[in-house]
mmCIF file of C-alpha atoms and ligand atoms in Angstrom:
data_model
loop_
_atom_site.group_PDB
_atom_site.id
_atom_site.type_symbol
_atom_site.label_atom_id
_atom_site.label_comp_id
_atom_site.label_asym_id
_atom_site.label_seq_id
_atom_site.Cartn_x
_atom_site.Cartn_y
_atom_site.Cartn_z
ATOM 1 C CA MET Z 25 -18.284 13.439 -19.030
ATOM 2 C CA ARG Z 26 -15.221 11.293 -19.505
ATOM 3 C CA ARG Z 27 -14.062 13.559 -22.303
ATOM 4 C CA LEU Z 28 -14.382 16.549 -19.972
ATOM 5 C CA ASN Z 29 -12.302 14.794 -17.334
ATOM 6 C CA ARG Z 30 -9.610 14.031 -19.853
ATOM 7 C CA LYS Z 31 -9.584 17.640 -20.936
ATOM 8 C CA LYS Z 32 -9.178 18.738 -17.304
ATOM 9 C CA THR Z 33 -6.183 16.482 -16.689
ATOM 10 C CA LEU Z 34 -4.684 17.605 -19.979
ATOM 11 C CA ASN Z 35 -5.015 21.219 -18.858
ATOM 12 C CA LEU Z 36 -3.446 20.346 -15.513
ATOM 13 C CA MET Z 37 -0.524 18.675 -17.229
ATOM 14 C CA LYS Z 38 -0.170 21.734 -19.446
ATOM 15 C CA GLU Z 39 0.115 23.937 -16.383
ATOM 16 C CA LEU Z 40 2.812 21.678 -14.936
ATOM 17 C CA ASP Z 41 4.929 22.079 -18.058
ATOM 18 C CA ALA Z 42 8.319 23.443 -16.987
ATOM 19 C CA PHE Z 43 9.361 23.871 -20.597
ATOM 20 C CA PRO Z 44 7.032 26.516 -22.051
ATOM 21 C CA LYS Z 45 7.136 26.549 -25.844
ATOM 22 C CA VAL Z 46 7.946 29.694 -27.655
ATOM 23 C CA PRO Z 47 6.496 29.956 -31.162
ATOM 24 C CA GLU Z 48 9.136 29.561 -33.879
ATOM 25 C CA SER Z 49 8.576 33.119 -35.111
ATOM 26 C CA TYR Z 50 9.767 34.584 -31.791
ATOM 27 C CA ILE Z 51 13.007 32.623 -31.813
ATOM 28 C CA GLU Z 52 15.950 34.574 -33.005
ATOM 29 C CA THR Z 53 19.163 32.818 -34.002
ATOM 30 C CA THR Z 54 22.412 34.722 -34.099
ATOM 31 C CA ALA Z 55 25.893 33.917 -35.301
ATOM 32 C CA SER Z 56 27.353 34.400 -31.838
ATOM 33 C CA GLY Z 57 24.770 32.020 -30.403
ATOM 34 C CA GLY Z 58 25.715 29.432 -33.001
ATOM 35 C CA THR Z 59 29.390 29.719 -32.158
ATOM 36 C CA VAL Z 60 28.707 29.379 -28.460
ATOM 37 C CA SER Z 61 26.507 26.344 -29.131
ATOM 38 C CA LEU Z 62 29.234 24.738 -31.207
ATOM 39 C CA ILE Z 63 31.774 25.264 -28.420
ATOM 40 C CA ALA Z 64 29.310 23.965 -25.854
ATOM 41 C CA PHE Z 65 28.565 20.787 -27.811
ATOM 42 C CA THR Z 66 32.232 20.105 -28.464
ATOM 43 C CA THR Z 67 33.055 20.505 -24.777
ATOM 44 C CA MET Z 68 30.139 18.260 -23.891
ATOM 45 C CA ALA Z 69 31.310 15.557 -26.268
ATOM 46 C CA LEU Z 70 34.878 15.753 -24.968
ATOM 47 C CA LEU Z 71 33.849 15.613 -21.325
ATOM 48 C CA THR Z 72 31.439 12.766 -22.011
ATOM 49 C CA VAL Z 73 34.183 10.711 -23.624
ATOM 50 C CA MET Z 74 36.508 11.447 -20.700
ATOM 51 C CA GLU Z 75 33.810 10.565 -18.224
ATOM 52 C CA PHE Z 76 33.184 7.315 -20.032
ATOM 53 C CA MET Z 77 36.864 6.460 -19.696
ATOM 54 C CA VAL Z 78 36.673 7.114 -15.951
ATOM 55 C CA TYR Z 79 33.608 4.896 -15.837
ATOM 56 C CA ARG Z 80 35.432 2.111 -17.645
ATOM 57 C CA ASP Z 81 38.431 2.361 -15.329
ATOM 58 C CA THR Z 82 38.729 0.515 -12.041
ATOM 59 C CA TRP Z 83 40.812 1.247 -8.967
ATOM 60 C CA MET Z 84 41.958 -0.545 -5.836
ATOM 61 C CA LYS Z 85 40.538 0.231 -2.438
ATOM 62 C CA TYR Z 86 42.643 -0.683 0.602
ATOM 63 C CA GLU Z 87 41.025 -1.400 3.934
ATOM 64 C CA TYR Z 88 42.693 -2.468 7.149
ATOM 65 C CA GLU Z 89 41.367 -4.503 10.020
ATOM 66 C CA VAL Z 90 42.659 -6.750 12.768
ATOM 67 C CA ASP Z 91 43.169 -10.301 11.613
ATOM 68 C CA LYS Z 92 40.988 -12.524 13.753
ATOM 69 C CA ASP Z 93 41.896 -15.801 12.158
ATOM 70 C CA PHE Z 94 44.438 -17.518 14.439
ATOM 71 C CA THR Z 95 43.591 -21.112 13.856
ATOM 72 C CA SER Z 96 44.164 -21.710 10.174
ATOM 73 C CA LYS Z 97 47.514 -22.875 8.858
ATOM 74 C CA LEU Z 98 49.789 -20.657 6.826
ATOM 75 C CA ARG Z 99 51.054 -22.028 3.568
ATOM 76 C CA ILE Z 100 54.559 -21.184 2.391
ATOM 77 C CA ASN Z 101 55.377 -21.686 -1.271
ATOM 78 C CA ILE Z 102 59.061 -22.126 -1.920
ATOM 79 C CA ASP Z 103 61.253 -22.460 -4.971
ATOM 80 C CA ILE Z 104 64.923 -21.938 -4.119
ATOM 81 C CA THR Z 105 68.027 -23.211 -5.842
ATOM 82 C CA VAL Z 106 71.181 -23.567 -3.716
ATOM 83 C CA ALA Z 107 74.595 -24.115 -5.264
ATOM 84 C CA MET Z 108 75.204 -27.327 -3.292
ATOM 85 C CA LYS Z 109 74.454 -30.979 -3.896
ATOM 86 C CA CYS Z 110 71.094 -32.169 -2.605
ATOM 87 C CA GLN Z 111 72.505 -34.802 -0.285
ATOM 88 C CA TYR Z 112 74.419 -32.145 1.651
ATOM 89 C CA ILE Z 113 71.591 -29.826 2.555
ATOM 90 C CA GLY Z 114 68.305 -29.904 4.405
ATOM 91 C CA ALA Z 115 65.423 -27.457 4.742
ATOM 92 C CA ASP Z 116 62.905 -27.147 7.542
ATOM 93 C CA VAL Z 117 60.836 -24.754 9.585
ATOM 94 C CA LEU Z 118 60.913 -23.951 13.269
ATOM 95 C CA ASP Z 119 58.101 -21.882 14.629
ATOM 96 C CA LEU Z 120 57.993 -19.965 17.898
ATOM 97 C CA ALA Z 121 56.926 -23.098 19.715
ATOM 98 C CA GLU Z 122 60.271 -24.588 18.613
ATOM 99 C CA THR Z 123 58.606 -27.629 17.164
ATOM 100 C CA MET Z 124 59.895 -28.954 13.921
ATOM 101 C CA VAL Z 125 57.280 -28.862 11.233
ATOM 102 C CA SER Z 126 56.722 -32.384 10.042
ATOM 103 C CA SER Z 127 55.252 -31.349 6.729
ATOM 104 C CA ALA Z 128 58.698 -30.223 5.542
ATOM 105 C CA ASP Z 129 58.538 -33.348 3.426
ATOM 106 C CA GLY Z 130 56.159 -31.443 1.178
ATOM 107 C CA LEU Z 131 59.378 -30.139 -0.335
ATOM 108 C CA VAL Z 132 61.022 -31.738 -3.344
ATOM 109 C CA TYR Z 133 64.806 -31.819 -3.728
ATOM 110 C CA GLU Z 134 65.774 -31.796 -7.363
ATOM 111 C CA PRO Z 135 69.383 -31.862 -8.635
ATOM 112 C CA VAL Z 136 69.865 -29.044 -11.170
ATOM 113 C CA ILE Z 137 72.589 -26.915 -12.738
ATOM 114 C CA PHE Z 138 73.089 -23.622 -10.896
ATOM 115 C CA GLU Z 139 74.057 -21.637 -13.970
ATOM 116 C CA LEU Z 140 70.941 -20.477 -15.837
ATOM 117 C CA SER Z 141 70.430 -21.089 -19.520
ATOM 118 C CA PRO Z 142 70.269 -17.952 -21.755
ATOM 119 C CA LEU Z 143 66.470 -18.017 -21.877
ATOM 120 C CA GLN Z 144 66.203 -18.400 -18.117
ATOM 121 C CA ARG Z 145 68.696 -15.542 -17.632
ATOM 122 C CA GLU Z 146 66.491 -13.358 -19.769
ATOM 123 C CA TRP Z 147 63.466 -14.245 -17.691
ATOM 124 C CA GLN Z 148 65.307 -13.512 -14.447
ATOM 125 C CA ARG Z 149 66.558 -10.166 -15.702
ATOM 126 C CA MET Z 150 62.997 -9.177 -16.633
ATOM 127 C CA LEU Z 151 61.792 -10.135 -13.160
ATOM 128 C CA GLN Z 152 64.527 -8.036 -11.560
ATOM 129 C CA ILE Z 153 63.584 -5.025 -13.679
ATOM 130 C CA ILE Z 154 59.973 -5.354 -12.517
ATOM 131 C CA GLN Z 155 61.176 -5.649 -8.909
ATOM 132 C CA ASN Z 156 63.191 -2.441 -9.206
ATOM 133 C CA ARG Z 157 60.254 -0.616 -10.722
ATOM 134 C CA LEU Z 158 57.959 -1.915 -7.978
ATOM 135 C CA GLN Z 159 60.171 -0.397 -5.317
ATOM 136 C CA GLU Z 160 59.982 2.997 -6.980
ATOM 137 C CA GLU Z 161 56.338 3.023 -7.921
ATOM 138 C CA HIS Z 162 53.777 1.569 -5.603
ATOM 139 C CA SER Z 163 50.888 2.059 -7.997
ATOM 140 C CA LEU Z 164 52.432 -0.690 -10.103
ATOM 141 C CA GLN Z 165 51.317 -3.134 -7.446
ATOM 142 C CA ASP Z 166 47.720 -2.294 -8.318
ATOM 143 C CA ILE Z 167 48.325 -3.173 -11.925
ATOM 144 C CA ILE Z 168 49.911 -6.447 -10.919
ATOM 145 C CA PHE Z 169 46.941 -7.234 -8.698
ATOM 146 C CA LYS Z 170 44.545 -6.436 -11.514
ATOM 147 C CA SER Z 171 46.444 -8.404 -14.109
ATOM 148 C CA ALA Z 172 46.921 -11.433 -11.902
ATOM 149 C CA PHE Z 173 46.081 -14.550 -13.877
ATOM 150 C CA LYS Z 174 46.065 -12.559 -17.098
ATOM 151 C CA SER Z 175 49.818 -12.514 -17.487
ATOM 152 C CA GLY Z 176 50.105 -16.278 -17.254
ATOM 153 C CA SER Z 177 52.838 -18.090 -15.444
ATOM 154 C CA THR Z 178 55.610 -16.238 -13.649
ATOM 155 C CA ALA Z 179 57.543 -19.441 -12.966
ATOM 156 C CA LEU Z 180 61.040 -20.012 -14.253
ATOM 157 C CA PRO Z 181 60.870 -21.531 -17.744
ATOM 158 C CA PRO Z 182 62.590 -24.909 -18.216
ATOM 159 C CA ARG Z 183 66.059 -25.088 -19.735
ATOM 160 C CA GLU Z 184 65.975 -24.926 -23.482
ATOM 161 C CA ASP Z 185 69.470 -26.368 -23.996
ATOM 162 C CA GLY Z 186 69.797 -30.082 -23.314
ATOM 163 C CA SER Z 187 72.853 -29.526 -21.161
ATOM 164 C CA ILE Z 188 74.899 -32.637 -20.404
ATOM 165 C CA GLN Z 189 76.753 -30.966 -17.529
ATOM 166 C CA PRO Z 190 76.291 -32.909 -14.265
ATOM 167 C CA PRO Z 191 73.999 -31.127 -11.794
ATOM 168 C CA ASP Z 192 75.904 -29.103 -9.219
ATOM 169 C CA ALA Z 193 73.021 -27.479 -7.368
ATOM 170 C CA CYS Z 194 69.823 -28.386 -5.616
ATOM 171 C CA ARG Z 195 66.419 -26.904 -6.302
ATOM 172 C CA ILE Z 196 64.142 -27.098 -3.291
ATOM 173 C CA HIS Z 197 60.550 -26.477 -4.198
ATOM 174 C CA GLY Z 198 57.086 -27.217 -2.895
ATOM 175 C CA GLN Z 199 54.927 -25.989 -0.066
ATOM 176 C CA LEU Z 200 54.881 -26.122 3.704
ATOM 177 C CA TYR Z 201 51.998 -25.665 6.111
ATOM 178 C CA VAL Z 202 52.926 -23.917 9.340
ATOM 179 C CA ASN Z 203 51.143 -22.467 12.351
ATOM 180 C CA LYS Z 204 50.184 -18.823 12.101
ATOM 181 C CA VAL Z 205 52.934 -17.723 14.448
ATOM 182 C CA ALA Z 206 56.368 -16.301 13.858
ATOM 183 C CA GLY Z 207 58.885 -18.840 12.667
ATOM 184 C CA ASN Z 208 62.100 -19.509 10.880
ATOM 185 C CA PHE Z 209 62.542 -21.378 7.644
ATOM 186 C CA HIS Z 210 66.107 -22.367 6.947
ATOM 187 C CA ILE Z 211 68.345 -24.328 4.651
ATOM 188 C CA THR Z 212 71.618 -25.511 6.182
ATOM 189 C CA VAL Z 213 74.133 -28.270 5.790
ATOM 190 C CA GLY Z 214 72.924 -31.762 6.662
ATOM 191 C CA LYS Z 215 69.510 -33.295 6.930
ATOM 192 C CA ALA Z 216 67.508 -32.300 9.987
ATOM 193 C CA ILE Z 217 67.207 -34.901 12.742
ATOM 194 C CA PRO Z 218 64.389 -34.509 15.280
ATOM 195 C CA HIS Z 219 65.672 -33.986 18.769
ATOM 196 C CA PRO Z 220 63.781 -33.865 22.083
ATOM 197 C CA ARG Z 221 64.713 -30.196 22.450
ATOM 198 C CA GLY Z 222 64.293 -28.954 18.911
ATOM 199 C CA HIS Z 223 66.335 -30.458 16.112
ATOM 200 C CA ALA Z 224 69.888 -30.797 14.848
ATOM 201 C CA HIS Z 225 71.420 -30.930 11.411
ATOM 202 C CA LEU Z 226 73.889 -33.739 10.752
ATOM 203 C CA ALA Z 227 76.745 -31.821 9.230
ATOM 204 C CA ALA Z 228 79.809 -33.742 10.376
ATOM 205 C CA LEU Z 229 80.153 -35.680 7.146
ATOM 206 C CA VAL Z 230 80.252 -32.640 4.847
ATOM 207 C CA SER Z 231 83.575 -30.912 4.287
ATOM 208 C CA HIS Z 232 83.640 -27.150 4.822
ATOM 209 C CA GLU Z 233 85.276 -26.772 1.437
ATOM 210 C CA SER Z 234 82.099 -27.851 -0.311
ATOM 211 C CA TYR Z 235 79.923 -25.287 1.495
ATOM 212 C CA ASN Z 236 78.496 -22.763 -0.920
ATOM 213 C CA PHE Z 237 75.279 -21.061 -0.013
ATOM 214 C CA SER Z 238 74.981 -19.049 -3.184
ATOM 215 C CA HIS Z 239 71.321 -19.230 -4.001
ATOM 216 C CA ARG Z 240 68.589 -18.051 -6.244
ATOM 217 C CA ILE Z 241 65.017 -17.472 -5.125
ATOM 218 C CA ASP Z 242 62.680 -18.082 -8.022
ATOM 219 C CA HIS Z 243 59.585 -17.923 -5.911
ATOM 220 C CA LEU Z 244 58.686 -17.303 -2.291
ATOM 221 C CA SER Z 245 55.148 -16.532 -1.260
ATOM 222 C CA PHE Z 246 52.777 -17.084 1.591
ATOM 223 C CA GLY Z 247 49.207 -18.286 1.394
ATOM 224 C CA GLU Z 248 47.279 -19.256 -1.698
ATOM 225 C CA LEU Z 249 49.420 -19.471 -4.792
ATOM 226 C CA ILE Z 250 48.325 -16.829 -7.288
ATOM 227 C CA ILE Z 251 49.854 -17.034 -10.710
ATOM 228 C CA GLY Z 252 50.881 -13.670 -12.088
ATOM 229 C CA ILE Z 253 51.651 -11.945 -8.795
ATOM 230 C CA ILE Z 254 55.274 -11.039 -8.268
ATOM 231 C CA ASN Z 255 56.546 -11.313 -4.725
ATOM 232 C CA PRO Z 256 59.361 -9.186 -3.289
ATOM 233 C CA LEU Z 257 61.994 -11.919 -3.254
ATOM 234 C CA ASP Z 258 61.265 -13.464 -6.643
ATOM 235 C CA GLY Z 259 64.266 -13.165 -8.899
ATOM 236 C CA THR Z 260 66.782 -12.656 -6.072
ATOM 237 C CA GLU Z 261 70.236 -14.074 -6.658
ATOM 238 C CA LYS Z 262 73.003 -14.099 -4.051
ATOM 239 C CA ILE Z 263 76.526 -15.326 -4.666
ATOM 240 C CA ALA Z 264 78.517 -16.379 -1.619
ATOM 241 C CA SER Z 265 82.084 -15.107 -1.576
ATOM 242 C CA ASP Z 266 83.068 -17.361 1.291
ATOM 243 C CA HIS Z 267 82.323 -20.985 2.144
ATOM 244 C CA ASN Z 268 80.940 -20.086 5.544
ATOM 245 C CA GLN Z 269 78.358 -17.513 4.835
ATOM 246 C CA MET Z 270 75.037 -16.778 6.446
ATOM 247 C CA PHE Z 271 72.161 -15.164 4.552
ATOM 248 C CA GLN Z 272 69.296 -13.805 6.602
ATOM 249 C CA TYR Z 273 65.937 -12.534 5.442
ATOM 250 C CA PHE Z 274 63.597 -10.857 7.899
ATOM 251 C CA ILE Z 275 60.124 -11.068 6.546
ATOM 252 C CA THR Z 276 56.896 -9.467 7.760
ATOM 253 C CA VAL Z 277 53.887 -11.166 6.320
ATOM 254 C CA VAL Z 278 50.665 -9.188 5.910
ATOM 255 C CA PRO Z 279 47.515 -11.244 5.341
ATOM 256 C CA THR Z 280 45.778 -9.810 2.283
ATOM 257 C CA LYS Z 281 42.343 -10.489 0.941
ATOM 258 C CA LEU Z 282 42.316 -9.802 -2.746
ATOM 259 C CA GLN Z 283 39.059 -9.202 -4.560
ATOM 260 C CA THR Z 284 39.310 -8.172 -8.159
ATOM 261 C CA TYR Z 285 36.883 -8.747 -10.995
ATOM 262 C CA LYS Z 286 38.852 -11.785 -12.032
ATOM 263 C CA ILE Z 287 39.916 -13.392 -8.803
ATOM 264 C CA SER Z 288 39.027 -13.522 -5.176
ATOM 265 C CA ALA Z 289 41.814 -14.957 -3.060
ATOM 266 C CA GLU Z 290 43.277 -14.944 0.403
ATOM 267 C CA THR Z 291 46.906 -14.280 -0.063
ATOM 268 C CA HIS Z 292 49.733 -12.640 1.835
ATOM 269 C CA GLN Z 293 51.969 -9.768 0.940
ATOM 270 C CA PHE Z 294 55.273 -9.351 2.629
ATOM 271 C CA SER Z 295 58.071 -6.913 3.156
ATOM 272 C CA VAL Z 296 61.616 -8.034 3.631
ATOM 273 C CA THR Z 297 64.982 -6.804 4.876
ATOM 274 C CA GLU Z 298 68.093 -8.808 4.248
ATOM 275 C CA ARG Z 299 71.518 -9.229 5.777
ATOM 276 C CA GLU Z 300 74.473 -11.394 5.006
ATOM 277 C CA ARG Z 301 77.693 -12.068 6.852
ATOM 278 C CA VAL Z 302 80.630 -14.407 6.876
ATOM 279 C CA ILE Z 303 80.783 -16.824 9.800
ATOM 280 C CA ASN Z 304 84.189 -16.667 11.396
ATOM 281 C CA HIS Z 305 84.324 -17.928 14.949
ATOM 282 C CA ALA Z 306 87.854 -16.626 15.435
ATOM 283 C CA ALA Z 307 86.756 -13.083 14.551
ATOM 284 C CA GLY Z 308 83.725 -13.236 16.841
ATOM 285 C CA SER Z 309 81.144 -13.679 14.083
ATOM 286 C CA HIS Z 310 79.288 -16.707 15.329
ATOM 287 C CA GLY Z 311 76.400 -18.587 13.851
ATOM 288 C CA VAL Z 312 75.610 -21.299 11.409
ATOM 289 C CA SER Z 313 76.197 -20.895 7.715
ATOM 290 C CA GLY Z 314 73.103 -21.266 5.628
ATOM 291 C CA ILE Z 315 70.011 -19.454 4.458
ATOM 292 C CA PHE Z 316 67.614 -18.276 7.162
ATOM 293 C CA MET Z 317 64.232 -16.758 6.620
ATOM 294 C CA LYS Z 318 62.678 -15.373 9.758
ATOM 295 C CA TYR Z 319 59.075 -14.550 9.222
ATOM 296 C CA ASP Z 320 56.600 -12.777 11.432
ATOM 297 C CA ILE Z 321 52.916 -12.384 10.815
ATOM 298 C CA SER Z 322 51.300 -8.963 11.050
ATOM 299 C CA SER Z 323 48.187 -8.677 13.140
ATOM 300 C CA LEU Z 324 46.648 -6.323 10.620
ATOM 301 C CA MET Z 325 44.870 -7.645 7.627
ATOM 302 C CA VAL Z 326 44.547 -5.736 4.364
ATOM 303 C CA THR Z 327 41.551 -6.084 2.120
ATOM 304 C CA VAL Z 328 42.205 -4.987 -1.427
ATOM 305 C CA THR Z 329 39.055 -4.559 -3.464
ATOM 306 C CA GLU Z 330 38.810 -3.565 -7.079
ATOM 307 C CA GLU Z 331 36.204 -0.841 -7.453
ATOM 308 C CA HIS Z 332 34.318 0.618 -10.305
ATOM 309 C CA MET Z 333 31.994 3.599 -10.741
ATOM 310 C CA PRO Z 334 28.376 2.371 -10.582
ATOM 311 C CA PHE Z 335 26.266 2.955 -13.678
ATOM 312 C CA TRP Z 336 23.769 5.255 -11.932
ATOM 313 C CA GLN Z 337 26.647 7.459 -10.802
ATOM 314 C CA PHE Z 338 27.896 7.612 -14.357
ATOM 315 C CA LEU Z 339 24.410 8.709 -15.491
ATOM 316 C CA VAL Z 340 24.171 11.373 -12.802
ATOM 317 C CA ARG Z 341 27.567 12.727 -13.737
ATOM 318 C CA LEU Z 342 26.634 12.698 -17.404
ATOM 319 C CA CYS Z 343 23.496 14.733 -16.688
ATOM 320 C CA GLY Z 344 25.604 17.121 -14.643
ATOM 321 C CA ILE Z 345 27.989 17.638 -17.529
ATOM 322 C CA VAL Z 346 25.327 18.152 -20.197
ATOM 323 C CA GLY Z 347 23.050 20.352 -18.093
ATOM 324 C CA GLY Z 348 25.888 22.239 -16.471
ATOM 325 C CA ILE Z 349 27.574 23.154 -19.718
ATOM 326 C CA PHE Z 350 24.270 24.035 -21.335
ATOM 327 C CA SER Z 351 23.224 26.505 -18.667
ATOM 328 C CA THR Z 352 26.721 27.840 -18.042
ATOM 329 C CA THR Z 353 27.298 28.672 -21.695
ATOM 330 C CA GLY Z 354 23.802 30.174 -21.826
ATOM 331 C CA ILE Z 355 24.631 32.500 -18.934
ATOM 332 C CA LEU Z 356 28.027 33.377 -20.378
ATOM 333 C CA HIS Z 357 26.498 34.082 -23.760
ATOM 334 C CA GLY Z 358 23.874 36.304 -22.123
ATOM 335 C CA ILE Z 359 26.501 38.228 -20.200
ATOM 336 C CA GLY Z 360 28.616 38.559 -23.316
ATOM 337 C CA ARG Z 361 25.737 39.929 -25.333
ATOM 338 C CA PHE Z 362 24.835 42.326 -22.540
ATOM 339 C CA ILE Z 363 28.372 43.708 -22.349
ATOM 340 C CA VAL Z 364 28.697 43.946 -26.127
ATOM 341 C CA GLY Z 365 25.309 45.627 -26.214
ATOM 342 C CA ILE Z 366 26.362 48.253 -23.671
ATOM 343 C CA ILE Z 367 29.580 49.023 -25.524
ATOM 344 C CA CYS Z 368 27.868 49.196 -28.922
ATOM 345 C CA CYS Z 369 25.014 51.388 -27.725
ATOM 346 C CA ARG Z 370 27.378 53.780 -26.019
ATOM 347 C CA PHE Z 371 29.328 54.008 -29.240
ATOM 348 C CA LYS Z 372 26.203 54.423 -31.352
ATOM 349 C CA LEU Z 373 24.810 57.002 -28.959
ATOM 350 C CA GLY Z 374 28.092 58.885 -29.162
ATOM 351 C CA SER Z 375 28.088 58.821 -32.973
ATOM 352 C CA TYR Z 376 24.423 59.922 -33.023
ATOM 353 C CA LYS Z 377 25.250 63.195 -31.290
ATOM 354 C CA THR Z 378 28.322 64.057 -33.339
ATOM 355 C CA THR Z 379 26.927 63.427 -36.825
ATOM 356 C CA PRO Z 380 23.446 64.790 -37.515
ATOM 357 C CA GLY Z 381 23.624 63.406 -41.081
ATOM 358 C CA THR Z 382 21.531 60.397 -40.087
ATOM 359 C CA ASP Z 383 18.398 62.503 -40.138
ATOM 360 C CA GLN Z 384 18.943 63.325 -43.771
ATOM 361 C CA ASP Z 385 19.380 59.628 -44.402
ATOM 362 C CA GLY Z 386 15.945 59.053 -43.021
ATOM 363 C CA THR Z 387 14.307 61.556 -45.316
ATOM 364 C CA LEU Z 388 16.264 60.165 -48.212
ATOM 365 C CA ASN Z 389 14.921 56.731 -47.392
ATOM 366 C CA ASN Z 390 11.420 58.098 -47.292
ATOM 367 C CA TYR Z 391 11.806 59.503 -50.712
ATOM 368 C CA ILE Z 392 12.542 56.274 -52.471
ATOM 369 C CA PRO Z 393 9.073 54.726 -52.254
ATOM 370 C CA LEU Z 394 7.593 58.016 -53.451
ATOM 371 C CA LEU Z 395 9.822 58.031 -56.450
ATOM 372 C CA ALA Z 396 8.904 54.459 -57.098
ATOM 373 C CA ASN Z 397 5.252 55.374 -56.848
ATOM 374 C CA ASP Z 398 5.749 58.167 -59.385
ATOM 375 C CA ALA Z 399 7.414 55.770 -61.760
ATOM 376 C CA MET Z 400 4.436 53.443 -61.477
ATOM 377 C CA HIS Z 401 2.020 56.008 -62.608
HETATM 378 C C1 NAG J 502 79.585 -20.733 -5.140
HETATM 379 O O1 NAG J 502 79.005 -21.037 -6.396
HETATM 380 C C2 NAG J 502 78.837 -19.935 -7.271
HETATM 381 C C3 NAG J 502 78.113 -20.404 -8.512
HETATM 382 O O2 NAG J 502 78.578 -21.593 -8.999
HETATM 383 C C4 NAG J 502 80.197 -19.328 -7.587
HETATM 384 O O3 NAG J 502 80.035 -18.206 -8.431
HETATM 385 C C5 NAG J 502 80.861 -18.906 -6.287
HETATM 386 O O4 NAG J 502 82.165 -18.420 -6.533
HETATM 387 C C6 NAG J 502 80.934 -20.079 -5.309
HETATM 388 N N1 NAG J 502 81.424 -19.598 -4.017
HETATM 389 C C7 NAG J 502 82.393 -20.189 -3.330
HETATM 390 C C8 NAG J 502 82.761 -19.562 -2.036
HETATM 391 O O5 NAG J 502 82.933 -21.174 -3.730
#
């Protein structure tokens, strides 16, 4: 009984077979079929390799949404060297509320030599080349995002020559925490003194002759510090031609959530426009000499996610390639044979009518076995 049941299911499965077997003796292989198969398999192998490369590759997806986070503080990472002695200058931040940020003492003032050592020059030149390339090709940004952390430190290397020259410049570096509103970070003459209506810089004691706001920005970024990411102002160097010169940077900060396979960070990208002018009150160019960075925060937030083809999609595509090529070449081969067949038969038919000699051939062929038979006897 059980055996009967098994036989029934076996028969059922046999009927469901979508791949009916043809006995070997009915299969005919031809040279053209072999060639087509060879081409088909080569194409399949090539496409599979290419598809595997696409599968291995990753790309960046950009999404935009309104930034709803108003309460958290914005961190500003600064590393600027100004060609003036540290005791003459002061840095601080004013935000839209016109309150002086008290955490400006998160900044370190370090006396240094303005002129870079040969190794540092080299580093700066490389950074500037990358900056120029970044402006031309935006896809480079993706690579920088992906390789963040991989490339190691992007900070200025220390001097390799033990220079004995006395320091003539001041490196201001460190971080500030500000409110997430528009503000103004600046470096001017004199230390800032809090004032009931804002603040003032004590500049009376510094002679105008010693003003020199030539500066170098080795690093300026907003938000979490990510090693390996190059920001738009990194590597900038400005030489002041006049003692009273004002450098302005107008910065728009875009909050960016970065999610790659290596890091997940909340950072900020920014775009910048710059302007510089000489302060000359007599000529109507008013203002305060110094370095001013006006920043504004965009209300849009960008989410950058590194994406990758899922494995199941890779499998589906692989099946598509193999099956597609298999059936397409089969159809093409069939069509080819059909066309060749038509042409050949026409030709053969034509030759049949013109030369009746083939009939004689037939009789001649018939004769041979007879002759052979005679020989046997
Ligand atoms: C400021 O210092 C830089 C670097 O030392 C120098 O090249 C430039 O001529 C100076 N500018 C003025 C106005 O003294």
